[in-house]
Each structure stands twice: as structure tokens, then as C-alpha cells.
């Protein structure tokens, strides 16, 4: 069972972190080495950039600066964490990756997809996941989950307005539709165990 690079994508509160933990446990139980990681973050340098991105006022960065910071964090994460793990045969499970930049800074923030992918080509040598899961959930259900989880309030990126959330959901759907060999769309409006089973079923051919 050789390692693969798997990403979980979608809006806030759809259950990405919950599913990442469950998948990591399931794969570890099958004897795989698993590197569970996240973006922005996942390496010392990228975690430092994460603090710049997640803290402060909504207008702390303009759209171009924000896109560059996400790409710089990703470049360090890819070079220091993801590529070494893949090279030794580990499974890399990542909570968000370049598709979040394409949806948030692209669909939500107005940066062109060509510009985001050019930054990715330079910073991360264009690395793409073997499989990306888009977890879909209605905005209302996601908001209910977040209200239960985030009783202390949201961070800078989570405080975007409702129309931004709608643009990014539409953009994620477009990305998945445009590259069906890489993406699987998973209905996240079920209990967590059912969602995990649906994801594992999609990974089954790689788990033999
Ligand atoms: N299938 C599920 N059914 C009900 N609640 C869930 C489910 N999956 C996750 N939750 C709960 O919803 C909340 C949000 O889940 P989680 O933190 O995994 O989402 P996320 O997509 O990683 O969010 P973010 O993008 O903000 O990091 C948590 O309190 C979690 O326990
Ligand atoms: C990788 C990446 C992330 N974002 C946004 C999406 C979320 O609002 C935050 C990350 O928070 P999480 O609770 O850890 O999911 O950052 C983005 O706008 N662009 C990106 O490339």
C-alpha cells in the first residue's frame, strides 16, 4: 500500500478536520504511515505565516498580498513536510491545499485562477493531490455546526460575509466538475461515521 497525497476541501464547518482525524486513524490502523497536516500551516515557517493570515482585521491584507502569503506558506509546507513524507511512502492527509486558494482568493477574492496557479507552479512546483474530496453541506447546517464549535468567535478568515461564502461554494463545485479524475464530491450532511465510510470507500482501490 504505497502512500498518496489526499486533500479535504470545502467551506468552513463542513467537517474537514473531523474527517481528517478519522481517516488518519483508519489508515494508521491498516499499518500505513500517515502525516496529517493542514493549510495554511504544516511546517514551522508556514505556521508562522498562518498567524499573519488568521489574526487581525479583515482588511489587514489586500487580495494580492493575501494570495502571496498563502502561496509562500504552501511552498514551505510542500518542501519541508509534504514532499519528504511522500518520498518515504507515507500517506499525506491535508486539511485544505491549493484548491482553497483557488476558491477563496479566486472565487471569493477576485484573483485569477491563472495567477494562483502561476504562484503554485513557482512556489510548490505545481504539486497536486492524488485525490481531493469536496465535502458539501448547506450553509445553514455549516453555520449551526460552527455556532456550536466556535463559541469564542471566529478568526480573520472565518469572518467573511455571506456572499463570499456563496461564491466560494460555487467555485469549489466548478473546480471539482472541471477535474473529475482528481475530485470526489462527498455529501457531508450525514453523521461523521457515515461520511468517513464514504471517503474510505473512494480510497478502497488504493488500500489493498
Ligand atoms: N458529520 C457531522 N455531523 C455533525 N457534526 C459534525 C460532523 N462533522 C463535524 N461535526 C462538528 O462540526 C464542527 C465543525 O467540524 P470541523 O471542525 O471538522 O469542520 P471544518 O470543516 O474543519 O471547519 P473549518 O473549516 O472551520 O476548520 C465541529 O464541532 C465538529 O465536531
Ligand atoms: C489554505 C487556504 C485557506 N484559506 C482560508 C480558509 C479558512 O477560512 C482559513 C483556514 O482556516 P481553517 O479553520 O484551518 O480551515 O483560511 C484561504 O483563504 N486560502 C487558502 O489557500
Coordinates of C-alpha atoms in Angstrom, one line a residue, residues 40 49-50 52-74 100-101 103-106 108-111 116 119 156-160 164:
X40 CA -2.2 27.3 6.0
X49 CA 2.7 32.7 8.1
X50 CA -0.7 31.2 9.3
X52 CA -0.2 36.6 9.9
X53 CA -3.1 35.4 7.8
X54 CA -5.6 34.4 10.6
X55 CA -5.1 37.2 13.0
X56 CA -6.0 40.9 12.7
X57 CA -8.6 43.0 10.9
X58 CA -10.5 41.7 7.8
X59 CA -8.6 44.3 5.7
X60 CA -5.2 43.6 7.1
X61 CA -4.0 42.3 3.7
X62 CA -5.1 43.3 0.2
X63 CA -6.1 40.5 -2.1
X64 CA -2.7 40.1 -3.9
X65 CA -0.7 40.2 -0.6
X66 CA -3.0 37.5 0.8
X67 CA -2.6 35.3 -2.2
X68 CA 1.2 35.6 -2.0
X69 CA 1.2 34.7 1.7
X70 CA -0.9 31.6 1.2
X71 CA 1.4 30.6 -1.7
X72 CA 4.5 31.2 0.4
X73 CA 3.2 29.2 3.3
X74 CA 2.3 26.4 0.9
X100 CA -8.7 26.6 -1.2
X101 CA -6.6 29.4 -2.7
X103 CA -11.8 29.1 -4.2
X104 CA -11.1 31.7 -1.6
X105 CA -8.6 34.0 -3.2
X106 CA -10.0 33.2 -6.7
X108 CA -14.1 34.9 -3.2
X109 CA -11.2 37.4 -3.6
X110 CA -11.0 38.1 -7.3
X111 CA -7.5 36.8 -8.1
X116 CA -3.0 31.4 -8.4
X119 CA 2.2 31.2 -7.9
X156 CA -10.0 36.7 10.5
X157 CA -10.6 34.3 7.5
X158 CA -13.8 33.0 9.1
X159 CA -15.4 36.4 9.4
X160 CA -16.1 36.9 5.7
X164 CA -18.3 35.5 -0.1

